[in-house]
Amino acid sequence: MRFGSQPHLRANGRRAIEPIIVVAIHATEARLQEYGAASAANSRGLGAQAADYTRFLLEEVMPYVNGRYRLRGDPPHTVIMGASLGGLSAFDIAWSHPELFGKVGVFSGSFWWHTDDAGVQAIQDSRIMHRVVRQSSKRQGMRFWFEAGLHDETDDRDGNGVIDAIQDTSELMDELAARGYSRETDMAYVQADGGHNQATWARALPDFLLWAFAATP
């Protein structure tokens, strides 16, 4: 676990984002079981410890951070983010705990996570986060930032010419829109000319930080 103050992004010599505290949790060798959706493991049995990971974050990490730093602590100023499986996990945790998190950032999120491998339609219909959102009510005040790379992968399960990484993200945004979220004010989407790697996510990070923590003029 690492703690630190994020250096302020600057624009024209002025501070572009508010001062923030960054808490980075180490990704262990058990991440394929710890990350995912707390409500269900996927069709391969992965993500079986996601509920335990969520409890670790909420009951151990956050109380420790709140006791060590002076934080605002309200949802609009508490943000969770992650990449790949970590992005799926971040979204699931935020969606399940709107009383704690007001914004979530997802870089190349693994929204393909599903429970049924019987065929293309079964996979589409059993994508876990899409189903969770579809069966939930709107989380008032929550905002969402998504990034997907044009070269995240080459898989296109339904043969529609759109890689799954982009389609799964855009269709999750469709589910959010159906719950009443505005694409203009509640959601942001960045389609990067890059792949499923840290270099692409690093290039997108300033955009996310400005979206999440823009300083008040």
C-alpha atoms as a PDB file:
ATOM      1  CA  MET A   1       0.000   0.000   0.000  1.00  0.00           C
ATOM      2  CA  ARG A   2       1.425   3.396  -0.915  1.00  0.00           C
ATOM      3  CA  PHE A   3       0.410   6.833   0.254  1.00  0.00           C
ATOM      4  CA  GLY A   4       1.358  10.151  -1.254  1.00  0.00           C
ATOM      5  CA  SER A   5       0.281  13.588  -2.332  1.00  0.00           C
ATOM      6  CA  GLN A   6      -0.352  13.802  -6.055  1.00  0.00           C
ATOM      7  CA  PRO A   7       1.686  16.608  -7.664  1.00  0.00           C
ATOM      8  CA  HIS A   8      -0.706  19.247  -8.951  1.00  0.00           C
ATOM      9  CA  LEU A   9      -1.273  19.365 -12.677  1.00  0.00           C
ATOM     10  CA  ARG A  10      -0.676  22.898 -13.863  1.00  0.00           C
ATOM     11  CA  ALA A  11      -2.021  24.862 -16.802  1.00  0.00           C
ATOM     12  CA  ASN A  12      -0.495  28.223 -17.707  1.00  0.00           C
ATOM     13  CA  GLY A  13       1.225  28.323 -14.338  1.00  0.00           C
ATOM     14  CA  ARG A  14      -2.023  27.826 -12.456  1.00  0.00           C
ATOM     15  CA  ARG A  15      -3.060  24.812 -10.439  1.00  0.00           C
ATOM     16  CA  ALA A  16      -5.364  22.714 -12.597  1.00  0.00           C
ATOM     17  CA  ILE A  17      -6.527  20.189 -10.006  1.00  0.00           C
ATOM     18  CA  GLU A  18      -7.276  20.316  -6.317  1.00  0.00           C
ATOM     19  CA  PRO A  19      -4.715  18.781  -3.928  1.00  0.00           C
ATOM     20  CA  ILE A  20      -5.475  15.081  -3.535  1.00  0.00           C
ATOM     21  CA  ILE A  21      -4.351  12.101  -1.480  1.00  0.00           C
ATOM     22  CA  VAL A  22      -3.543   9.010  -3.565  1.00  0.00           C
ATOM     23  CA  VAL A  23      -3.805   5.547  -2.024  1.00  0.00           C
ATOM     24  CA  ALA A  24      -2.416   2.806  -4.284  1.00  0.00           C
ATOM     25  CA  ILE A  25      -3.128  -0.778  -3.230  1.00  0.00           C
ATOM     26  CA  HIS A  26      -0.589  -3.338  -4.413  1.00  0.00           C
ATOM     27  CA  ALA A  27      -1.925  -5.872  -6.912  1.00  0.00           C
ATOM     28  CA  THR A  28      -0.966  -9.286  -5.560  1.00  0.00           C
ATOM     29  CA  GLU A  29      -0.615 -12.630  -7.314  1.00  0.00           C
ATOM     30  CA  ALA A  30      -4.178 -13.346  -6.149  1.00  0.00           C
ATOM     31  CA  ARG A  31      -5.635 -10.463  -8.173  1.00  0.00           C
ATOM     32  CA  LEU A  32      -7.536 -12.779 -10.545  1.00  0.00           C
ATOM     33  CA  GLN A  33      -9.558 -13.906  -7.554  1.00  0.00           C
ATOM     34  CA  GLU A  34      -9.578 -10.647  -5.587  1.00  0.00           C
ATOM     35  CA  TYR A  35     -10.687  -8.411  -8.462  1.00  0.00           C
ATOM     36  CA  GLY A  36     -14.042  -8.742 -10.148  1.00  0.00           C
ATOM     37  CA  ALA A  37     -17.642  -8.315  -9.040  1.00  0.00           C
ATOM     38  CA  ALA A  38     -18.578  -9.081  -5.449  1.00  0.00           C
ATOM     39  CA  SER A  39     -21.958 -10.464  -6.486  1.00  0.00           C
ATOM     40  CA  ALA A  40     -20.644 -13.415  -8.524  1.00  0.00           C
ATOM     41  CA  ALA A  41     -17.539 -15.162  -9.809  1.00  0.00           C
ATOM     42  CA  ASN A  42     -17.233 -15.388 -13.578  1.00  0.00           C
ATOM     43  CA  SER A  43     -17.744 -18.480 -15.727  1.00  0.00           C
ATOM     44  CA  ARG A  44     -14.192 -19.640 -15.012  1.00  0.00           C
ATOM     45  CA  GLY A  45     -14.572 -19.256 -11.264  1.00  0.00           C
ATOM     46  CA  LEU A  46     -12.422 -16.133 -11.198  1.00  0.00           C
ATOM     47  CA  GLY A  47     -13.269 -13.253  -8.884  1.00  0.00           C
ATOM     48  CA  ALA A  48     -14.389 -15.564  -6.092  1.00  0.00           C
ATOM     49  CA  GLN A  49     -12.679 -13.379  -3.455  1.00  0.00           C
ATOM     50  CA  ALA A  50     -13.996 -10.045  -4.743  1.00  0.00           C
ATOM     51  CA  ALA A  51     -16.357  -9.645  -1.785  1.00  0.00           C
ATOM     52  CA  ASP A  52     -13.447 -10.201   0.618  1.00  0.00           C
ATOM     53  CA  TYR A  53     -11.365  -7.648  -1.277  1.00  0.00           C
ATOM     54  CA  THR A  54     -14.213  -5.137  -1.038  1.00  0.00           C
ATOM     55  CA  ARG A  55     -14.433  -5.660   2.717  1.00  0.00           C
ATOM     56  CA  PHE A  56     -10.654  -5.214   3.006  1.00  0.00           C
ATOM     57  CA  LEU A  57     -10.880  -1.877   1.195  1.00  0.00           C
ATOM     58  CA  LEU A  58     -13.901  -0.587   3.112  1.00  0.00           C
ATOM     59  CA  GLU A  59     -13.183  -1.954   6.574  1.00  0.00           C
ATOM     60  CA  GLU A  60      -9.378  -1.790   6.758  1.00  0.00           C
ATOM     61  CA  VAL A  61      -7.862   0.531   4.155  1.00  0.00           C
ATOM     62  CA  MET A  62     -10.364   3.380   4.245  1.00  0.00           C
ATOM     63  CA  PRO A  63     -10.591   3.633   8.054  1.00  0.00           C
ATOM     64  CA  TYR A  64      -6.796   3.644   8.227  1.00  0.00           C
ATOM     65  CA  VAL A  65      -6.517   6.416   5.632  1.00  0.00           C
ATOM     66  CA  ASN A  66      -9.289   8.443   7.261  1.00  0.00           C
ATOM     67  CA  GLY A  67      -7.497   8.191  10.581  1.00  0.00           C
ATOM     68  CA  ARG A  68      -4.148   9.237   9.171  1.00  0.00           C
ATOM     69  CA  TYR A  69      -5.134  12.148   6.930  1.00  0.00           C
ATOM     70  CA  ARG A  70      -7.559  15.042   7.134  1.00  0.00           C
ATOM     71  CA  LEU A  71      -9.996  14.162   4.376  1.00  0.00           C
ATOM     72  CA  ARG A  72     -13.284  15.641   3.279  1.00  0.00           C
ATOM     73  CA  GLY A  73     -14.617  12.114   3.124  1.00  0.00           C
ATOM     74  CA  ASP A  74     -17.910  12.884   1.363  1.00  0.00           C
ATOM     75  CA  PRO A  75     -18.782  10.986  -1.844  1.00  0.00           C
ATOM     76  CA  PRO A  76     -18.207  13.907  -4.289  1.00  0.00           C
ATOM     77  CA  HIS A  77     -14.602  14.102  -3.075  1.00  0.00           C
ATOM     78  CA  THR A  78     -13.938  10.362  -2.821  1.00  0.00           C
ATOM     79  CA  VAL A  79     -12.889   8.719  -6.078  1.00  0.00           C
ATOM     80  CA  ILE A  80     -11.933   5.158  -6.960  1.00  0.00           C
ATOM     81  CA  MET A  81     -10.164   4.120 -10.146  1.00  0.00           C
ATOM     82  CA  GLY A  82      -8.504   1.100 -11.704  1.00  0.00           C
ATOM     83  CA  ALA A  83      -7.330  -0.483 -14.940  1.00  0.00           C
ATOM     84  CA  SER A  84      -8.309  -3.748 -16.590  1.00  0.00           C
ATOM     85  CA  LEU A  85      -9.629  -6.094 -13.870  1.00  0.00           C
ATOM     86  CA  GLY A  86      -8.892  -3.328 -11.380  1.00  0.00           C
ATOM     87  CA  GLY A  87     -11.235  -1.102 -13.363  1.00  0.00           C
ATOM     88  CA  LEU A  88     -13.999  -3.687 -13.178  1.00  0.00           C
ATOM     89  CA  SER A  89     -13.396  -3.952  -9.442  1.00  0.00           C
ATOM     90  CA  ALA A  90     -13.397  -0.167  -8.978  1.00  0.00           C
ATOM     91  CA  PHE A  91     -16.700   0.185 -10.822  1.00  0.00           C
ATOM     92  CA  ASP A  92     -18.307  -2.643  -8.850  1.00  0.00           C
ATOM     93  CA  ILE A  93     -17.177  -1.217  -5.511  1.00  0.00           C
ATOM     94  CA  ALA A  94     -18.351   2.300  -6.347  1.00  0.00           C
ATOM     95  CA  TRP A  95     -21.702   1.111  -7.698  1.00  0.00           C
ATOM     96  CA  SER A  96     -22.293  -0.998  -4.590  1.00  0.00           C
ATOM     97  CA  HIS A  97     -21.311   1.818  -2.214  1.00  0.00           C
ATOM     98  CA  PRO A  98     -22.639   5.175  -3.446  1.00  0.00           C
ATOM     99  CA  GLU A  99     -22.627   6.385   0.152  1.00  0.00           C
ATOM    100  CA  LEU A 100     -18.808   6.338  -0.021  1.00  0.00           C
ATOM    101  CA  PHE A 101     -17.812   7.019  -3.637  1.00  0.00           C
ATOM    102  CA  GLY A 102     -19.063   9.758  -5.933  1.00  0.00           C
ATOM    103  CA  LYS A 103     -16.817   9.205  -8.948  1.00  0.00           C
ATOM    104  CA  VAL A 104     -15.186   6.206 -10.580  1.00  0.00           C
ATOM    105  CA  GLY A 105     -12.529   5.988 -13.272  1.00  0.00           C
ATOM    106  CA  VAL A 106     -12.101   2.886 -15.415  1.00  0.00           C
ATOM    107  CA  PHE A 107      -9.167   2.344 -17.772  1.00  0.00           C
ATOM    108  CA  SER A 108      -9.713  -0.551 -20.216  1.00  0.00           C
ATOM    109  CA  GLY A 109     -12.189  -2.150 -17.845  1.00  0.00           C
ATOM    110  CA  SER A 110     -12.748  -5.908 -18.023  1.00  0.00           C
ATOM    111  CA  PHE A 111     -16.470  -5.538 -18.582  1.00  0.00           C
ATOM    112  CA  TRP A 112     -16.483  -8.798 -20.548  1.00  0.00           C
ATOM    113  CA  TRP A 113     -16.672 -10.587 -17.135  1.00  0.00           C
ATOM    114  CA  HIS A 114     -19.605 -12.989 -17.580  1.00  0.00           C
ATOM    115  CA  THR A 115     -21.136 -16.130 -16.083  1.00  0.00           C
ATOM    116  CA  ASP A 116     -22.331 -18.164 -19.076  1.00  0.00           C
ATOM    117  CA  ASP A 117     -20.095 -19.509 -21.869  1.00  0.00           C
ATOM    118  CA  ALA A 118     -22.854 -21.290 -23.805  1.00  0.00           C
ATOM    119  CA  GLY A 119     -22.547 -19.005 -26.832  1.00  0.00           C
ATOM    120  CA  VAL A 120     -22.194 -15.443 -28.045  1.00  0.00           C
ATOM    121  CA  GLN A 121     -25.653 -14.372 -26.918  1.00  0.00           C
ATOM    122  CA  ALA A 122     -25.237 -16.133 -23.572  1.00  0.00           C
ATOM    123  CA  ILE A 123     -21.988 -14.261 -23.007  1.00  0.00           C
ATOM    124  CA  GLN A 124     -23.590 -10.956 -23.974  1.00  0.00           C
ATOM    125  CA  ASP A 125     -26.576 -11.525 -21.700  1.00  0.00           C
ATOM    126  CA  SER A 126     -24.549 -12.722 -18.718  1.00  0.00           C
ATOM    127  CA  ARG A 127     -21.993  -9.894 -18.539  1.00  0.00           C
ATOM    128  CA  ILE A 128     -21.991  -9.310 -14.805  1.00  0.00           C
ATOM    129  CA  MET A 129     -21.691  -5.527 -14.521  1.00  0.00           C
ATOM    130  CA  HIS A 130     -24.203  -4.905 -17.282  1.00  0.00           C
ATOM    131  CA  ARG A 131     -26.689  -7.117 -15.455  1.00  0.00           C
ATOM    132  CA  VAL A 132     -25.959  -5.529 -12.070  1.00  0.00           C
ATOM    133  CA  VAL A 133     -26.573  -2.030 -13.431  1.00  0.00           C
ATOM    134  CA  ARG A 134     -29.645  -3.142 -15.363  1.00  0.00           C
ATOM    135  CA  GLN A 135     -31.173  -4.591 -12.207  1.00  0.00           C
ATOM    136  CA  SER A 136     -30.311  -1.604 -10.006  1.00  0.00           C
ATOM    137  CA  SER A 137     -31.695   1.844  -9.392  1.00  0.00           C
ATOM    138  CA  LYS A 138     -29.812   5.027 -10.180  1.00  0.00           C
ATOM    139  CA  ARG A 139     -27.078   6.043  -7.741  1.00  0.00           C
ATOM    140  CA  GLN A 140     -27.848   9.718  -7.331  1.00  0.00           C
ATOM    141  CA  GLY A 141     -24.874  12.018  -7.881  1.00  0.00           C
ATOM    142  CA  MET A 142     -22.456   9.344  -9.088  1.00  0.00           C
ATOM    143  CA  ARG A 143     -20.301  10.135 -12.136  1.00  0.00           C
ATOM    144  CA  PHE A 144     -18.333   7.826 -14.417  1.00  0.00           C
ATOM    145  CA  TRP A 145     -15.165   8.155 -16.544  1.00  0.00           C
ATOM    146  CA  PHE A 146     -14.230   5.442 -19.020  1.00  0.00           C
ATOM    147  CA  GLU A 147     -11.223   4.836 -21.270  1.00  0.00           C
ATOM    148  CA  ALA A 148     -10.920   2.109 -23.887  1.00  0.00           C
ATOM    149  CA  GLY A 149      -8.054   1.566 -26.320  1.00  0.00           C
ATOM    150  CA  LEU A 150      -8.439   0.966 -30.030  1.00  0.00           C
ATOM    151  CA  HIS A 151      -5.850  -1.784 -29.641  1.00  0.00           C
ATOM    152  CA  ASP A 152      -6.916  -3.171 -26.261  1.00  0.00           C
ATOM    153  CA  GLU A 153      -7.520  -6.503 -28.004  1.00  0.00           C
ATOM    154  CA  THR A 154      -8.584  -8.037 -31.318  1.00  0.00           C
ATOM    155  CA  ASP A 155     -11.527 -10.144 -30.080  1.00  0.00           C
ATOM    156  CA  ASP A 156     -14.934  -9.355 -31.620  1.00  0.00           C
ATOM    157  CA  ARG A 157     -17.288 -12.008 -30.268  1.00  0.00           C
ATOM    158  CA  ASP A 158     -20.361 -10.968 -32.273  1.00  0.00           C
ATOM    159  CA  GLY A 159     -18.517 -10.038 -35.472  1.00  0.00           C
ATOM    160  CA  ASN A 160     -19.903  -6.503 -35.640  1.00  0.00           C
ATOM    161  CA  GLY A 161     -16.543  -4.896 -36.396  1.00  0.00           C
ATOM    162  CA  VAL A 162     -16.092  -3.405 -32.904  1.00  0.00           C
ATOM    163  CA  ILE A 163     -13.600  -5.009 -30.536  1.00  0.00           C
ATOM    164  CA  ASP A 164     -15.127  -6.342 -27.338  1.00  0.00           C
ATOM    165  CA  ALA A 165     -13.238  -3.922 -25.063  1.00  0.00           C
ATOM    166  CA  ILE A 166     -14.923  -0.941 -26.727  1.00  0.00           C
ATOM    167  CA  GLN A 167     -18.313  -2.598 -27.188  1.00  0.00           C
ATOM    168  CA  ASP A 168     -18.515  -3.816 -23.602  1.00  0.00           C
ATOM    169  CA  THR A 169     -17.674  -0.328 -22.345  1.00  0.00           C
ATOM    170  CA  SER A 170     -20.098   1.471 -24.644  1.00  0.00           C
ATOM    171  CA  GLU A 171     -22.902  -0.959 -23.845  1.00  0.00           C
ATOM    172  CA  LEU A 172     -22.329  -0.493 -20.115  1.00  0.00           C
ATOM    173  CA  MET A 173     -22.694   3.233 -20.761  1.00  0.00           C
ATOM    174  CA  ASP A 174     -25.972   2.424 -22.526  1.00  0.00           C
ATOM    175  CA  GLU A 175     -27.143   0.649 -19.379  1.00  0.00           C
ATOM    176  CA  LEU A 176     -26.187   3.687 -17.285  1.00  0.00           C
ATOM    177  CA  ALA A 177     -28.056   5.978 -19.678  1.00  0.00           C
ATOM    178  CA  ALA A 178     -31.108   3.731 -19.320  1.00  0.00           C
ATOM    179  CA  ARG A 179     -30.898   4.262 -15.546  1.00  0.00           C
ATOM    180  CA  GLY A 180     -31.136   8.028 -16.107  1.00  0.00           C
ATOM    181  CA  TYR A 181     -27.508   9.146 -16.288  1.00  0.00           C
ATOM    182  CA  SER A 182     -26.650  11.889 -18.766  1.00  0.00           C
ATOM    183  CA  ARG A 183     -23.901  11.194 -21.290  1.00  0.00           C
ATOM    184  CA  GLU A 184     -23.056  14.900 -21.256  1.00  0.00           C
ATOM    185  CA  THR A 185     -22.784  15.549 -17.517  1.00  0.00           C
ATOM    186  CA  ASP A 186     -22.583  12.195 -15.715  1.00  0.00           C
ATOM    187  CA  MET A 187     -20.341  10.175 -18.020  1.00  0.00           C
ATOM    188  CA  ALA A 188     -17.089  10.764 -19.882  1.00  0.00           C
ATOM    189  CA  TYR A 189     -15.497   8.491 -22.467  1.00  0.00           C
ATOM    190  CA  VAL A 190     -11.982   8.531 -23.920  1.00  0.00           C
ATOM    191  CA  GLN A 191     -11.149   6.237 -26.841  1.00  0.00           C
ATOM    192  CA  ALA A 192      -7.379   6.048 -26.905  1.00  0.00           C
ATOM    193  CA  ASP A 193      -5.121   5.191 -29.821  1.00  0.00           C
ATOM    194  CA  GLY A 194      -3.300   2.652 -27.708  1.00  0.00           C
ATOM    195  CA  GLY A 195      -3.437  -0.795 -26.214  1.00  0.00           C
ATOM    196  CA  HIS A 196      -4.028  -2.660 -22.988  1.00  0.00           C
ATOM    197  CA  ASN A 197      -0.952  -1.402 -21.198  1.00  0.00           C
ATOM    198  CA  GLN A 198       0.341   1.065 -18.632  1.00  0.00           C
ATOM    199  CA  ALA A 199       1.753   3.403 -21.283  1.00  0.00           C
ATOM    200  CA  THR A 200      -1.708   4.004 -22.774  1.00  0.00           C
ATOM    201  CA  TRP A 201      -3.308   4.428 -19.345  1.00  0.00           C
ATOM    202  CA  ALA A 202      -0.571   6.860 -18.291  1.00  0.00           C
ATOM    203  CA  ARG A 203      -1.315   9.064 -21.302  1.00  0.00           C
ATOM    204  CA  ALA A 204      -5.020   9.083 -20.380  1.00  0.00           C
ATOM    205  CA  LEU A 205      -4.436   9.722 -16.671  1.00  0.00           C
ATOM    206  CA  PRO A 206      -4.144  13.551 -16.845  1.00  0.00           C
ATOM    207  CA  ASP A 207      -7.500  13.684 -18.638  1.00  0.00           C
ATOM    208  CA  PHE A 208      -9.060  11.653 -15.838  1.00  0.00           C
ATOM    209  CA  LEU A 209      -7.451  13.752 -13.101  1.00  0.00           C
ATOM    210  CA  LEU A 210      -8.738  16.965 -14.654  1.00  0.00           C
ATOM    211  CA  TRP A 211     -12.220  15.449 -14.960  1.00  0.00           C
ATOM    212  CA  ALA A 212     -12.251  14.221 -11.369  1.00  0.00           C
ATOM    213  CA  PHE A 213     -10.377  16.953  -9.519  1.00  0.00           C
ATOM    214  CA  ALA A 214     -10.522  20.156 -11.561  1.00  0.00           C
ATOM    215  CA  ALA A 215      -9.658  23.144  -9.420  1.00  0.00           C
ATOM    216  CA  THR A 216     -12.359  25.745  -8.864  1.00  0.00           C
ATOM    217  CA  PRO A 217     -11.516  28.858 -10.921  1.00  0.00           C
END
